[in-house]
């Protein structure tokens, strides 16, 4: 119990230090967090208005929900990837389990997500989104999403210490994924064969479930939940295996 | 030491070759990646936007021409911003003319454009696009886009020395801009309200001229005029601001 408390304390300290560093580097930091999805919402809603089939009502809300979840995936996994290398000194000099650093970056990413979602409230009111009881499902959806992201983060963090290129490859992957995760393009826009592959994309699944339960109040097909939970389990197992196996050789690499 | 033009160019090429070696020797794929990546994106975008009929142009050709032209600008500006900070030592300890650092980053991006054009050429051949004499306009377009880019690069690099936020802001602007300049689908599909605005955007004009000259085999005098004006304008503004701030930069670094 004592150790858990200590880990929490360290996490807090690291988080605090990073926050300080972030906000001293950029004056905008915090403001940008809220501004970014809003800006995207405005731009994407405007420019893609004509080509989106018009049975998406409340397109701006559609875009906003997609963007916030995508940003969560994107920034959390990227900072997790670098977390071990960036905290090299602390890692080598202390007896902290290295997992702490990865989890910490996911935690900050989650906080950023929640923060940027504050804007969701006025947006929902403005566009008259009807919140149903299903919104309660958003909590487990977000928790599972966070867990999926953590697993991905662990895998990336380990890979990055051995293979620096992964940073670049991953950012290329993420820039492509924006277009195939249903962030701002609805499913109907994609051709048939793509649609099938799309339903296996974890980012898409998160966004889809999030929207269904927050915006539309619709039940989701069991296969969606199945795939979502499938990713959760598979990634958790994979990342645990990889992490435990490579932990020690990773530290020596740093 | 007096710097003649020859030495100037020599320095730029040296810096550029260092950049290129650094960039391409680090990664396993190396130069091949410059060709592969645009192709990869093209496949994804074609899949996503394949519901489009674009008169008689096939989507991959439309997309790749625009994207290759655009990415020269985006890569050049984002890498040139940190040119002074990255080369701090050289800046302080040598009497190299200050401009070369930014110019070498722009030149690197141009070289990258060259490699990506290989991918473009492959696609053009594959889709049997008929090349007319207007393809000459494409090369002129690239030159003027380079001039425009150089101007903007100087502006950004100067700002970056004093205000580091600009890097972060600019990266986000780039990501958003790409949706606003008809790279992914043609301007005809844009809502009326933004069409005028988009058509006058220089970052729309350069890829559009490229597309028109290569694919359609046409060129419009108005667009060419605009291409010229924007380039000269940006270069002037960039150089003026740079020269004015030069002393402050030297003090800061």
Short mmCIF file of C-alpha atoms in Angstrom, two decimals:
data_model
loop_
_atom_site.label_atom_id
_atom_site.label_comp_id
_atom_site.label_asym_id
_atom_site.label_seq_id
_atom_site.Cartn_x
_atom_site.Cartn_y
_atom_site.Cartn_z
CA UNK A 1 0.00 0.00 0.00
CA UNK A 2 2.82 2.27 0.92
CA UNK A 3 4.42 1.70 -2.46
CA UNK A 4 1.22 2.51 -4.33
CA UNK A 5 1.04 5.78 -2.46
CA UNK A 6 4.61 6.55 -3.38
CA UNK A 7 3.94 5.82 -7.04
CA UNK A 8 0.97 8.13 -7.00
CA UNK A 9 3.06 10.84 -5.45
CA UNK A 10 5.76 10.44 -8.08
CA UNK A 11 3.17 10.45 -10.84
CA UNK A 12 1.76 13.65 -9.52
CA UNK A 13 5.17 15.23 -9.35
CA UNK A 14 6.08 14.21 -12.88
CA UNK A 15 2.72 15.38 -14.13
CA UNK A 16 3.18 18.68 -12.38
CA UNK A 17 6.67 19.15 -13.76
CA UNK A 18 5.49 18.42 -17.29
CA UNK A 19 2.58 20.78 -16.95
CA UNK A 20 4.89 23.54 -15.79
CA UNK A 21 7.26 22.83 -18.65
CA UNK A 22 4.46 22.78 -21.19
CA UNK A 23 2.85 25.99 -20.04
CA UNK A 24 6.14 27.83 -19.85
CA UNK A 25 7.02 26.87 -23.39
CA UNK A 26 3.74 27.87 -24.89
CA UNK A 27 1.52 30.58 -23.62
CA UNK A 28 -1.32 29.14 -25.56
CA UNK A 29 -1.07 25.59 -24.25
CA UNK A 30 -4.24 25.48 -22.25
CA UNK A 31 -6.30 27.73 -24.49
CA UNK A 32 -5.23 25.76 -27.52
CA UNK A 33 -6.57 22.57 -26.03
CA UNK A 34 -10.09 23.92 -26.20
CA UNK A 35 -9.57 25.97 -29.35
CA UNK A 36 -8.15 23.18 -31.49
CA UNK A 37 -11.19 20.91 -31.80
CA UNK A 38 -13.41 23.96 -32.15
CA UNK A 39 -11.36 25.29 -35.04
CA UNK A 40 -11.32 21.90 -36.70
CA UNK A 41 -15.04 21.67 -36.25
CA UNK A 42 -15.58 24.98 -37.98
CA UNK A 43 -13.19 24.30 -40.84
CA UNK A 44 -14.22 20.73 -41.52
CA UNK A 45 -17.93 21.50 -41.26
CA UNK A 46 -17.54 24.34 -43.74
CA UNK A 47 -15.35 22.70 -46.31
CA UNK A 48 -16.86 19.26 -46.30
CA UNK A 49 -20.41 20.47 -46.13
CA UNK A 50 -21.26 19.79 -49.75
CA UNK A 51 -19.74 16.39 -50.09
CA UNK A 52 -21.15 14.86 -46.97
CA UNK A 53 -24.46 13.23 -47.61
CA UNK A 54 -26.99 15.41 -45.94
CA UNK A 55 -28.51 12.93 -43.58
CA UNK A 56 -25.96 13.86 -40.98
CA UNK A 57 -27.71 16.41 -38.96
CA UNK A 58 -25.71 18.38 -36.48
CA UNK A 59 -22.57 17.82 -38.52
CA UNK A 60 -20.47 20.17 -36.35
CA UNK A 61 -21.19 18.09 -33.26
CA UNK A 62 -20.40 14.99 -35.29
CA UNK A 63 -17.03 16.46 -36.20
CA UNK A 64 -16.30 17.72 -32.71
CA UNK A 65 -16.84 14.35 -31.06
CA UNK A 66 -14.70 12.67 -33.71
CA UNK A 67 -11.87 15.14 -33.40
CA UNK A 68 -11.65 15.05 -29.61
CA UNK A 69 -11.40 11.26 -29.50
CA UNK A 70 -8.91 11.19 -32.36
CA UNK A 71 -6.76 13.83 -30.65
CA UNK A 72 -6.83 11.74 -27.48
CA UNK A 73 -5.51 8.72 -29.36
CA UNK A 74 -3.00 10.77 -31.27
CA UNK A 75 -1.40 12.88 -28.55
CA UNK A 76 -1.57 10.28 -25.79
CA UNK A 77 0.07 7.52 -27.82
CA UNK A 78 2.72 9.86 -29.18
CA UNK A 79 3.75 11.19 -25.79
CA UNK A 80 3.66 7.67 -24.34
CA UNK A 81 5.97 6.53 -27.11
CA UNK A 82 8.60 9.04 -26.11
CA UNK A 83 7.98 8.88 -22.38
CA UNK A 84 10.69 6.36 -21.61
CA UNK A 85 13.39 8.08 -23.62
CA UNK A 86 12.45 11.52 -22.37
CA UNK A 87 12.56 10.48 -18.75
CA UNK A 88 15.79 8.58 -19.21
CA UNK A 89 17.47 10.14 -16.22
CA UNK A 90 14.71 9.50 -13.76
CA UNK A 91 14.38 6.01 -15.09
CA UNK A 92 18.00 5.08 -14.70
CA UNK A 93 18.55 6.76 -11.39
CA UNK A 94 15.49 5.69 -9.52
CA UNK A 95 13.82 2.40 -8.83
CA UNK A 96 10.55 3.43 -10.37
CA UNK A 97 8.85 0.80 -12.46
CA UNK A 98 9.13 2.11 -16.00
CA UNK A 99 5.44 1.62 -16.57
CA UNK A 100 4.77 4.68 -14.47
CA UNK A 101 6.03 6.97 -17.19
CA UNK A 102 3.88 5.47 -19.88
CA UNK A 103 0.75 5.54 -17.75
CA UNK A 104 1.47 9.09 -16.77
CA UNK A 105 1.50 10.37 -20.33
CA UNK A 106 -1.78 8.62 -21.04
CA UNK A 107 -3.19 10.20 -17.93
CA UNK A 108 -2.20 13.70 -19.12
CA UNK A 109 -3.67 12.91 -22.50
CA UNK A 110 -6.91 11.93 -20.85
CA UNK A 111 -6.98 15.13 -18.85
CA UNK A 112 -6.48 17.10 -22.08
CA UNK A 113 -9.35 15.19 -23.65
CA UNK A 114 -11.68 15.98 -20.77
CA UNK A 115 -10.59 19.58 -20.82
CA UNK A 116 -11.22 20.00 -24.52
CA UNK A 117 -14.58 18.29 -24.09
CA UNK A 118 -15.73 21.16 -21.92
CA UNK A 119 -16.62 22.92 -25.15
CA UNK A 120 -18.92 20.00 -25.91
CA UNK A 121 -21.48 21.30 -23.44
CA UNK A 122 -22.28 24.64 -25.10
CA UNK A 123 -22.06 22.97 -28.53
CA UNK A 124 -24.60 20.33 -27.58
CA UNK A 125 -26.92 22.95 -26.20
CA UNK A 126 -26.57 25.13 -29.28
CA UNK A 127 -27.25 22.29 -31.70
CA UNK A 128 -30.01 20.88 -29.52
CA UNK A 129 -28.56 17.47 -29.02
CA UNK A 130 -30.91 15.29 -27.03
CA UNK A 131 -29.06 13.54 -24.25
CA UNK A 132 -30.61 10.20 -23.40
CA UNK A 133 -29.98 7.77 -20.55
CA UNK A 134 -27.49 6.01 -22.79
CA UNK A 135 -24.99 8.73 -22.08
CA UNK A 136 -24.08 6.69 -19.01
CA UNK A 137 -22.31 4.27 -21.34
CA UNK A 138 -19.85 6.99 -22.24
CA UNK A 139 -18.02 6.32 -18.99
CA UNK A 140 -17.10 2.69 -19.69
CA UNK A 141 -16.45 3.60 -23.34
CA UNK A 142 -13.93 6.23 -22.31
CA UNK A 143 -12.32 3.94 -19.76
CA UNK A 144 -11.91 1.15 -22.30
CA UNK A 145 -10.61 3.66 -24.84
CA UNK A 146 -8.07 4.88 -22.31
CA UNK A 147 -7.00 1.32 -21.69
CA UNK A 148 -6.62 0.60 -25.41
CA UNK A 149 -4.53 3.73 -25.72
CA UNK A 150 -2.40 2.70 -22.75
CA UNK A 151 -1.72 -0.68 -24.34
CA UNK A 152 -0.78 0.93 -27.62
CA UNK A 153 1.39 3.39 -25.69
CA UNK A 154 3.26 0.59 -23.95
CA UNK A 155 3.95 -1.20 -27.20
CA UNK A 156 5.12 2.00 -28.88
CA UNK A 157 7.30 3.02 -25.96
CA UNK A 158 9.17 -0.27 -26.02
CA UNK A 159 9.55 -0.21 -29.80
CA UNK A 160 10.79 3.35 -29.78
CA UNK A 161 13.74 2.60 -27.52
CA UNK A 162 14.95 0.01 -29.99
CA UNK A 163 13.85 1.50 -33.26
CA UNK A 164 13.74 5.29 -33.48
CA UNK A 165 12.13 5.37 -36.91
CA UNK A 166 8.86 4.25 -35.43
CA UNK A 167 8.17 7.84 -34.43
CA UNK A 168 8.04 9.01 -38.01
CA UNK A 169 6.21 5.94 -39.31
CA UNK A 170 3.63 6.25 -36.60
CA UNK A 171 2.93 9.91 -37.31
CA UNK A 172 2.42 9.07 -40.97
CA UNK A 173 0.05 6.30 -39.92
CA UNK A 174 -1.90 8.64 -37.68
CA UNK A 175 -2.23 11.28 -40.40
CA UNK A 176 -3.71 8.65 -42.64
CA UNK A 177 -5.96 7.31 -39.93
CA UNK A 178 -7.71 10.66 -39.58
CA UNK A 179 -9.40 9.92 -42.86
CA UNK A 180 -10.35 6.35 -42.13
CA UNK A 181 -11.57 6.63 -38.58
CA UNK A 182 -14.84 8.32 -39.24
CA UNK A 183 -13.53 11.50 -37.61
CA UNK A 184 -15.37 13.76 -39.98
CA UNK A 185 -16.50 11.48 -42.76
CA UNK A 186 -19.56 9.39 -42.04
CA UNK A 187 -19.62 5.69 -42.80
CA UNK A 188 -21.95 6.02 -45.74
CA UNK A 189 -19.33 7.99 -47.63
CA UNK A 190 -16.93 5.11 -47.83
CA UNK A 191 -17.25 2.44 -50.49
CA UNK A 192 -18.41 -1.03 -49.42
CA UNK A 193 -15.12 -2.85 -49.10
CA UNK A 194 -13.49 -0.04 -47.17
CA UNK A 195 -16.42 0.10 -44.82
CA UNK A 196 -15.79 -3.43 -43.68
CA UNK A 197 -12.16 -2.75 -42.84
CA UNK A 198 -13.19 0.47 -41.18
CA UNK A 199 -15.24 -1.34 -38.61
CA UNK A 200 -12.10 -2.98 -37.27
CA UNK A 201 -10.30 0.28 -36.62
CA UNK A 202 -10.22 0.86 -32.84
CA UNK A 203 -10.30 4.62 -33.24
CA UNK A 204 -13.39 4.28 -35.39
CA UNK A 205 -15.00 1.98 -32.83
CA UNK A 206 -14.34 4.43 -30.01
CA UNK A 207 -15.74 7.33 -31.98
CA UNK A 208 -18.73 5.36 -33.21
CA UNK A 209 -19.74 4.14 -29.76
CA UNK A 210 -19.06 7.54 -28.23
CA UNK A 211 -21.31 9.24 -30.77
CA UNK A 212 -24.07 6.66 -30.57
CA UNK A 213 -24.38 6.99 -26.83
CA UNK A 214 -23.73 10.66 -26.46
CA UNK A 215 -25.32 12.27 -29.48
CA UNK A 216 -27.89 9.89 -30.87
CA UNK A 217 -28.94 7.81 -27.92
CA UNK A 218 -28.98 4.73 -30.13
CA UNK A 219 -28.13 1.22 -29.15
CA UNK A 220 -25.10 -0.15 -30.95
CA UNK A 221 -24.95 -3.48 -32.69
CA UNK A 222 -23.40 -6.18 -30.54
CA UNK A 223 -20.64 -6.71 -33.12
CA UNK A 224 -19.41 -3.19 -32.51
CA UNK A 225 -19.10 -3.79 -28.80
CA UNK A 226 -17.58 -7.16 -29.57
CA UNK A 227 -14.82 -5.71 -31.70
CA UNK A 228 -14.25 -2.88 -29.27
CA UNK A 229 -13.82 -5.21 -26.32
CA UNK A 230 -11.84 -7.55 -28.51
CA UNK A 231 -9.27 -4.83 -29.17
CA UNK A 232 -9.23 -4.02 -25.49
CA UNK A 233 -8.39 -7.57 -24.47
CA UNK A 234 -5.98 -8.36 -27.28
CA UNK A 235 -4.00 -5.17 -26.87
CA UNK A 236 -3.89 -5.52 -23.11
CA UNK A 237 -2.50 -9.04 -23.35
CA UNK A 238 -0.05 -8.18 -26.13
CA UNK A 239 1.27 -5.08 -24.45
CA UNK A 240 1.68 -6.84 -21.12
CA UNK A 241 3.62 -9.68 -22.72
CA UNK A 242 5.84 -7.39 -24.73
CA UNK A 243 6.40 -5.04 -21.85
CA UNK A 244 7.35 -7.68 -19.33
CA UNK A 245 9.63 -9.45 -21.72
CA UNK A 246 11.47 -6.43 -22.98
CA UNK A 247 11.48 -4.30 -19.88
CA UNK A 248 15.00 -5.05 -18.80
CA UNK A 249 16.69 -4.99 -22.18
CA UNK A 250 14.88 -1.73 -22.74
CA UNK A 251 16.46 -0.09 -19.72
CA UNK A 252 19.90 -1.19 -20.80
CA UNK A 253 19.25 0.33 -24.20
CA UNK A 254 18.50 3.74 -22.83
CA UNK B 1 35.92 37.32 -46.22
CA UNK B 2 33.99 38.31 -49.27
CA UNK B 3 31.34 35.87 -50.26
CA UNK B 4 30.89 35.52 -53.95
CA UNK B 5 27.94 33.78 -55.50
CA UNK B 6 29.89 30.58 -56.07
CA UNK B 7 30.81 30.21 -52.45
CA UNK B 8 27.27 31.06 -51.41
CA UNK B 9 25.87 28.28 -53.53
CA UNK B 10 28.58 25.92 -52.34
CA UNK B 11 27.64 26.51 -48.71
CA UNK B 12 23.96 25.96 -49.40
CA UNK B 13 24.68 22.71 -51.16
CA UNK B 14 26.92 21.53 -48.36
CA UNK B 15 24.31 22.29 -45.73
CA UNK B 16 21.65 20.64 -47.83
CA UNK B 17 23.66 17.49 -48.41
CA UNK B 18 24.24 17.29 -44.67
CA UNK B 19 20.52 17.61 -44.09
CA UNK B 20 19.73 14.97 -46.66
CA UNK B 21 22.32 12.55 -45.32
CA UNK B 22 21.02 13.09 -41.82
CA UNK B 23 17.44 12.62 -42.90
CA UNK B 24 17.91 9.61 -45.11
CA UNK B 25 20.70 7.74 -43.41
CA UNK B 26 18.90 7.60 -40.12
CA UNK B 27 15.97 5.72 -41.41
CA UNK B 28 16.15 2.25 -42.82
CA UNK B 29 14.07 3.04 -45.87
CA UNK B 30 15.97 6.17 -46.72
CA UNK B 31 15.29 7.92 -49.96
CA UNK B 32 12.84 5.23 -51.02
CA UNK B 33 10.54 6.61 -48.39
CA UNK B 34 10.25 9.94 -50.22
CA UNK B 35 8.78 8.04 -53.12
CA UNK B 36 6.73 5.57 -51.12
CA UNK B 37 5.03 7.88 -48.69
CA UNK B 38 3.10 10.01 -51.18
CA UNK B 39 2.05 6.82 -52.94
CA UNK B 40 0.85 5.36 -49.69
CA UNK B 41 -1.24 8.40 -48.91
CA UNK B 42 -2.57 8.34 -52.44
CA UNK B 43 -3.86 4.81 -52.00
CA UNK B 44 -5.61 5.68 -48.77
CA UNK B 45 -7.14 8.88 -50.14
CA UNK B 46 -8.28 7.16 -53.31
CA UNK B 47 -10.00 4.55 -51.21
CA UNK B 48 -11.63 7.16 -49.02
CA UNK B 49 -12.72 9.55 -51.74
CA UNK B 50 -13.31 7.03 -54.47
CA UNK B 51 -16.96 7.95 -54.67
CA UNK B 52 -15.92 10.87 -56.78
CA UNK B 53 -16.18 11.26 -60.48
CA UNK B 54 -13.86 13.97 -61.64
CA UNK B 55 -14.78 14.51 -65.29
CA UNK B 56 -12.14 12.48 -67.04
CA UNK B 57 -9.40 12.81 -64.50
CA UNK B 58 -8.78 9.83 -62.32
CA UNK B 59 -8.66 10.65 -58.64
CA UNK B 60 -5.13 9.40 -57.88
CA UNK B 61 -3.68 11.72 -60.50
CA UNK B 62 -5.67 14.68 -59.25
CA UNK B 63 -4.69 14.03 -55.67
CA UNK B 64 -1.04 13.28 -56.16
CA UNK B 65 -0.27 16.28 -58.37
CA UNK B 66 -1.81 18.67 -55.89
CA UNK B 67 -0.33 16.95 -52.87
CA UNK B 68 3.23 16.79 -54.19
CA UNK B 69 3.19 20.50 -54.98
CA UNK B 70 1.68 21.36 -51.63
CA UNK B 71 4.06 19.23 -49.60
CA UNK B 72 7.06 21.13 -50.86
CA UNK B 73 5.65 24.22 -49.23
CA UNK B 74 4.60 22.50 -46.01
CA UNK B 75 7.87 20.62 -45.49
CA UNK B 76 10.00 23.63 -46.39
CA UNK B 77 8.25 26.03 -44.04
CA UNK B 78 8.08 23.67 -41.07
CA UNK B 79 11.75 22.67 -41.32
CA UNK B 80 13.04 26.14 -42.14
CA UNK B 81 11.51 27.63 -39.01
CA UNK B 82 14.04 26.04 -36.72
CA UNK B 83 16.95 26.67 -39.08
CA UNK B 84 18.61 29.27 -36.90
CA UNK B 85 18.20 27.46 -33.62
CA UNK B 86 19.43 24.18 -35.03
CA UNK B 87 22.51 25.75 -36.52
CA UNK B 88 23.27 27.90 -33.52
CA UNK B 89 26.96 27.00 -33.41
CA UNK B 90 27.59 27.70 -37.06
CA UNK B 91 25.63 30.89 -36.74
CA UNK B 92 27.65 32.20 -33.84
CA UNK B 93 31.08 31.02 -34.75
CA UNK B 94 31.34 31.56 -38.46
CA UNK B 95 30.83 34.50 -40.72
CA UNK B 96 28.50 32.62 -42.99
CA UNK B 97 25.83 34.83 -44.52
CA UNK B 98 22.80 34.31 -42.36
CA UNK B 99 20.43 33.49 -45.16
CA UNK B 100 22.03 30.19 -46.07
CA UNK B 101 20.52 28.28 -43.20
CA UNK B 102 16.95 28.96 -44.19
CA UNK B 103 17.77 28.55 -47.87
CA UNK B 104 19.31 25.14 -47.35
CA UNK B 105 16.14 23.89 -45.67
CA UNK B 106 14.07 25.17 -48.59
CA UNK B 107 16.45 23.58 -51.03
CA UNK B 108 16.21 20.27 -49.16
CA UNK B 109 12.47 20.38 -49.57
CA UNK B 110 12.91 21.04 -53.27
CA UNK B 111 15.11 17.96 -53.54
CA UNK B 112 12.41 16.04 -51.72
CA UNK B 113 9.93 17.29 -54.30
CA UNK B 114 12.20 15.88 -56.93
CA UNK B 115 12.07 12.43 -55.38
CA UNK B 116 8.32 12.57 -54.88
CA UNK B 117 7.94 13.49 -58.54
CA UNK B 118 9.22 10.05 -59.36
CA UNK B 119 6.09 8.71 -57.70
CA UNK B 120 4.05 11.27 -59.60
CA UNK B 121 5.63 10.24 -62.87
CA UNK B 122 4.83 6.60 -62.19
CA UNK B 123 1.20 7.44 -61.54
CA UNK B 124 0.99 9.62 -64.65
CA UNK B 125 2.36 6.82 -66.76
CA UNK B 126 0.10 4.25 -65.15
CA UNK B 127 -3.02 6.30 -65.85
CA UNK B 128 -1.82 7.19 -69.33
CA UNK B 129 -2.10 10.90 -68.84
CA UNK B 130 -1.29 12.77 -72.00
CA UNK B 131 1.40 15.32 -71.39
CA UNK B 132 1.17 18.46 -73.45
CA UNK B 133 3.56 21.33 -73.89
CA UNK B 134 2.01 23.05 -70.90
CA UNK B 135 4.03 20.82 -68.62
CA UNK B 136 6.71 23.51 -68.94
CA UNK B 137 4.38 25.69 -66.91
CA UNK B 138 4.66 23.15 -64.12
CA UNK B 139 8.38 23.75 -63.78
CA UNK B 140 7.86 27.50 -63.80
CA UNK B 141 5.15 27.01 -61.20
CA UNK B 142 7.53 25.10 -58.95
CA UNK B 143 10.16 27.83 -59.24
CA UNK B 144 7.70 30.52 -58.24
CA UNK B 145 6.29 28.37 -55.49
CA UNK B 146 9.85 28.01 -54.23
CA UNK B 147 10.27 31.78 -54.23
CA UNK B 148 7.01 32.15 -52.35
CA UNK B 149 8.11 29.47 -49.90
CA UNK B 150 11.46 31.15 -49.33
CA UNK B 151 9.71 34.38 -48.45
CA UNK B 152 7.41 32.68 -45.96
CA UNK B 153 10.31 30.63 -44.55
CA UNK B 154 12.29 33.75 -43.73
CA UNK B 155 9.28 35.26 -42.08
CA UNK B 156 8.64 32.19 -39.95
CA UNK B 157 12.26 31.60 -39.07
CA UNK B 158 12.58 35.18 -37.86
CA UNK B 159 9.45 34.93 -35.76
CA UNK B 160 10.56 31.61 -34.30
CA UNK B 161 13.69 33.11 -32.79
CA UNK B 162 11.60 35.40 -30.63
CA UNK B 163 8.40 33.48 -30.21
CA UNK B 164 8.73 29.72 -30.03
CA UNK B 165 4.99 29.15 -30.06
CA UNK B 166 4.89 29.79 -33.76
CA UNK B 167 6.20 26.31 -34.50
CA UNK B 168 3.28 24.73 -32.74
CA UNK B 169 0.79 27.16 -34.25
CA UNK B 170 2.18 26.71 -37.74
CA UNK B 171 2.04 22.92 -37.54
CA UNK B 172 -1.63 23.16 -36.73
CA UNK B 173 -2.23 25.72 -39.45
CA UNK B 174 -0.63 23.38 -41.98
CA UNK B 175 -2.87 20.51 -40.94
CA UNK B 176 -5.96 22.63 -41.25
CA UNK B 177 -4.88 24.36 -44.44
CA UNK B 178 -4.64 21.14 -46.37
CA UNK B 179 -8.40 20.80 -46.20
CA UNK B 180 -8.93 24.30 -47.46
CA UNK B 181 -7.08 24.14 -50.74
CA UNK B 182 -8.84 21.48 -52.80
CA UNK B 183 -6.16 18.84 -52.49
CA UNK B 184 -8.53 16.03 -51.58
CA UNK B 185 -11.35 16.94 -53.85
CA UNK B 186 -11.90 19.63 -56.49
CA UNK B 187 -12.89 23.17 -55.78
CA UNK B 188 -16.11 22.79 -57.73
CA UNK B 189 -17.43 20.78 -54.83
CA UNK B 190 -16.66 23.42 -52.28
CA UNK B 191 -19.63 25.32 -50.86
CA UNK B 192 -20.21 28.60 -52.71
CA UNK B 193 -19.40 30.69 -49.70
CA UNK B 194 -15.77 29.64 -49.61
CA UNK B 195 -15.06 29.14 -53.26
CA UNK B 196 -14.03 32.73 -53.97
CA UNK B 197 -11.81 32.79 -50.93
CA UNK B 198 -10.16 29.52 -51.82
CA UNK B 199 -9.51 30.50 -55.42
CA UNK B 200 -7.46 33.48 -54.30
CA UNK B 201 -5.44 31.55 -51.77
CA UNK B 202 -1.85 31.27 -53.07
CA UNK B 203 -1.59 27.78 -51.64
CA UNK B 204 -4.50 26.78 -53.79
CA UNK B 205 -3.08 28.53 -56.84
CA UNK B 206 0.26 26.74 -56.97
CA UNK B 207 -1.09 23.18 -56.80
CA UNK B 208 -3.92 24.17 -59.12
CA UNK B 209 -1.56 25.48 -61.79
CA UNK B 210 0.38 22.24 -61.43
CA UNK B 211 -2.75 20.20 -61.91
CA UNK B 212 -3.95 22.25 -64.84
CA UNK B 213 -0.64 22.22 -66.65
CA UNK B 214 0.03 18.54 -66.23
CA UNK B 215 -3.38 16.98 -66.41
CA UNK B 216 -5.59 19.36 -68.32
CA UNK B 217 -2.96 20.87 -70.53
CA UNK B 218 -4.30 24.36 -69.94
CA UNK B 219 -3.02 27.46 -68.29
CA UNK B 220 -4.76 30.63 -67.30
CA UNK B 221 -3.06 33.97 -67.53
CA UNK B 222 -4.82 35.25 -64.42
CA UNK B 223 -3.53 32.41 -62.34
CA UNK B 224 -0.04 32.81 -63.69
CA UNK B 225 -0.11 36.49 -62.83
CA UNK B 226 -1.23 35.66 -59.33
CA UNK B 227 1.48 33.01 -59.05
CA UNK B 228 4.06 35.61 -59.93
CA UNK B 229 2.70 38.34 -57.66
CA UNK B 230 2.38 36.17 -54.59
CA UNK B 231 5.91 34.88 -55.03
CA UNK B 232 7.48 38.29 -55.36
CA UNK B 233 5.33 39.71 -52.59
CA UNK B 234 6.18 36.96 -50.13
CA UNK B 235 9.87 37.13 -50.96
CA UNK B 236 9.99 40.86 -50.40
CA UNK B 237 8.15 40.72 -47.11
CA UNK B 238 10.23 37.81 -45.89
CA UNK B 239 13.55 39.43 -46.77
CA UNK B 240 12.61 42.83 -45.42
CA UNK B 241 11.51 41.45 -42.07
CA UNK B 242 14.58 39.27 -41.92
CA UNK B 243 16.94 42.14 -42.63
CA UNK B 244 15.26 44.37 -40.10
CA UNK B 245 15.44 41.75 -37.40
CA UNK B 246 18.88 40.44 -38.27
CA UNK B 247 20.71 42.25 -35.54
CA UNK B 248 18.20 41.28 -32.90
CA UNK B 249 18.48 37.67 -34.01
CA UNK B 250 22.25 37.77 -33.64
CA UNK B 251 21.86 39.13 -30.14
CA UNK B 252 19.26 36.56 -29.20
CA UNK B 253 21.12 33.49 -30.38
#
